[in-house]
Tab-separated table of C-alpha atoms in Angstrom:
chain	number	residue	atom	x	y	z
A	219	MET	CA	31.533	78.829	139.825
A	220	ALA	CA	33.275	76.195	137.764
A	221	ARG	CA	34.037	72.688	139.009
A	222	ARG	CA	36.471	70.342	137.323
A	223	PRO	CA	36.991	66.677	138.233
A	224	PHE	CA	40.425	65.061	138.149
A	225	ALA	CA	40.563	61.265	138.218
A	226	THR	CA	43.777	60.162	139.911
A	227	PRO	CA	44.767	56.656	141.038
A	228	GLY	CA	44.195	57.432	144.723
A	229	ALA	CA	41.187	59.733	144.588
A	230	LEU	CA	38.679	61.647	142.521
A	231	ILE	CA	39.407	65.330	143.138
A	232	VAL	CA	36.913	68.011	142.140
A	233	VAL	CA	38.393	71.514	142.056
A	234	SER	CA	36.085	74.508	142.426
A	235	SER	CA	36.922	77.975	141.149
A	236	ASP	CA	35.460	79.277	144.448
A	237	GLY	CA	38.582	78.332	146.414
A	238	TYR	CA	38.277	74.735	147.510
A	239	PHE	CA	38.532	71.164	146.290
A	240	ASP	CA	36.667	68.008	147.286
A	241	VAL	CA	38.198	64.549	147.545
A	242	PHE	CA	36.165	61.400	146.886
A	243	PRO	CA	37.112	57.723	146.544
A	244	PRO	CA	38.435	56.980	143.038
A	245	THR	CA	35.399	54.849	142.160
A	246	LEU	CA	32.233	56.268	140.671
A	247	ARG	CA	30.128	58.212	143.143
A	248	ARG	CA	26.503	59.214	143.475
A	249	PRO	CA	25.703	62.915	142.962
A	250	ASN	CA	24.732	63.416	146.635
A	251	ASP	CA	27.796	61.730	148.170
A	252	LYS	CA	29.686	63.918	150.623
A	253	PRO	CA	33.421	64.324	150.073
A	254	ALA	CA	35.843	62.468	152.316
A	255	TYR	CA	37.884	65.663	152.528
A	256	ARG	CA	37.472	69.315	151.535
A	257	GLY	CA	40.677	71.287	151.037
A	258	VAL	CA	41.574	74.859	150.219
A	259	LEU	CA	43.350	75.711	146.974
A	260	ALA	CA	46.448	76.873	148.856
A	261	GLU	CA	47.093	73.194	149.641
A	262	LEU	CA	47.629	72.617	145.917
A	263	GLY	CA	50.319	75.300	145.705
A	264	GLN	CA	50.813	79.042	145.522
A	265	ALA	CA	50.461	79.156	141.722
A	266	VAL	CA	46.951	77.699	141.974
A	267	ARG	CA	45.494	80.136	144.523
A	268	GLY	CA	44.857	83.743	143.604
A	269	SER	CA	45.145	86.716	145.959
A	270	ASP	CA	41.398	86.405	146.640
A	271	ASP	CA	41.778	82.691	147.594
A	272	ARG	CA	39.957	81.672	144.428
A	273	LEU	CA	41.354	79.678	141.515
A	274	ALA	CA	44.114	81.662	139.791
A	275	LEU	CA	44.389	79.309	136.794
A	276	ARG	CA	42.020	78.242	134.081
A	277	PRO	CA	40.303	74.930	134.944
A	278	ASP	CA	41.961	73.293	131.918
A	279	SER	CA	45.453	74.538	132.828
A	280	PRO	CA	48.276	71.961	132.702
A	281	LEU	CA	49.679	73.603	135.865
A	282	LEU	CA	46.444	72.857	137.717
A	283	ASP	CA	46.486	69.278	136.465
A	284	GLU	CA	50.068	68.878	137.692
A	285	ALA	CA	49.283	70.431	141.093
A	286	VAL	CA	46.264	68.169	141.637
A	287	CYS	CA	48.196	65.056	140.589
A	288	ASP	CA	51.092	65.961	142.892
A	289	TRP	CA	48.764	66.570	145.845
A	290	SER	CA	46.883	63.347	145.165
A	291	ARG	CA	50.095	61.341	144.973
A	292	LEU	CA	51.124	62.648	148.400
A	293	HIS	CA	47.763	62.914	150.179
A	294	GLY	CA	44.902	61.517	148.081
A	295	ALA	CA	44.634	58.018	149.538
A	296	ALA	CA	45.013	59.339	153.103
A	297	ALA	CA	42.252	61.891	152.467
A	298	VAL	CA	39.925	59.161	151.167
A	299	ARG	CA	40.648	57.032	154.266
A	300	GLY	CA	39.783	59.990	156.508
A	301	GLU	CA	43.312	60.387	157.867
A	302	LEU	CA	43.410	64.120	157.084
A	303	GLY	CA	40.216	64.883	158.985
A	304	PRO	CA	37.268	66.605	157.350
A	305	GLY	CA	39.385	69.411	155.915
A	306	ARG	CA	38.706	73.082	155.401
A	307	ASN	CA	38.156	74.967	158.660
A	308	GLY	CA	37.840	71.690	160.565
A	309	ALA	CA	34.158	71.615	159.695
A	310	THR	CA	32.303	68.455	158.922
A	311	VAL	CA	31.566	68.343	155.222
């Protein structure tokens, strides 16, 4: 499993190759902090999610960077504020 952080103005987003991404406040975090939101890769766009619901792109792909930045611009601050709920499967993360 690979994890790649993306620092955006509204949130720190960590994408996992296992099929999800975590959203944290944009400031530095402690290693044990729980994410404010956990999303599924499909939320980032169809090109990002493979047929097995895992990451379809390389972690350093410009398309992934663009998808994360677009999602963050639209939803990042709301996710950090807790306005999107806990995320994936409605489970508390």
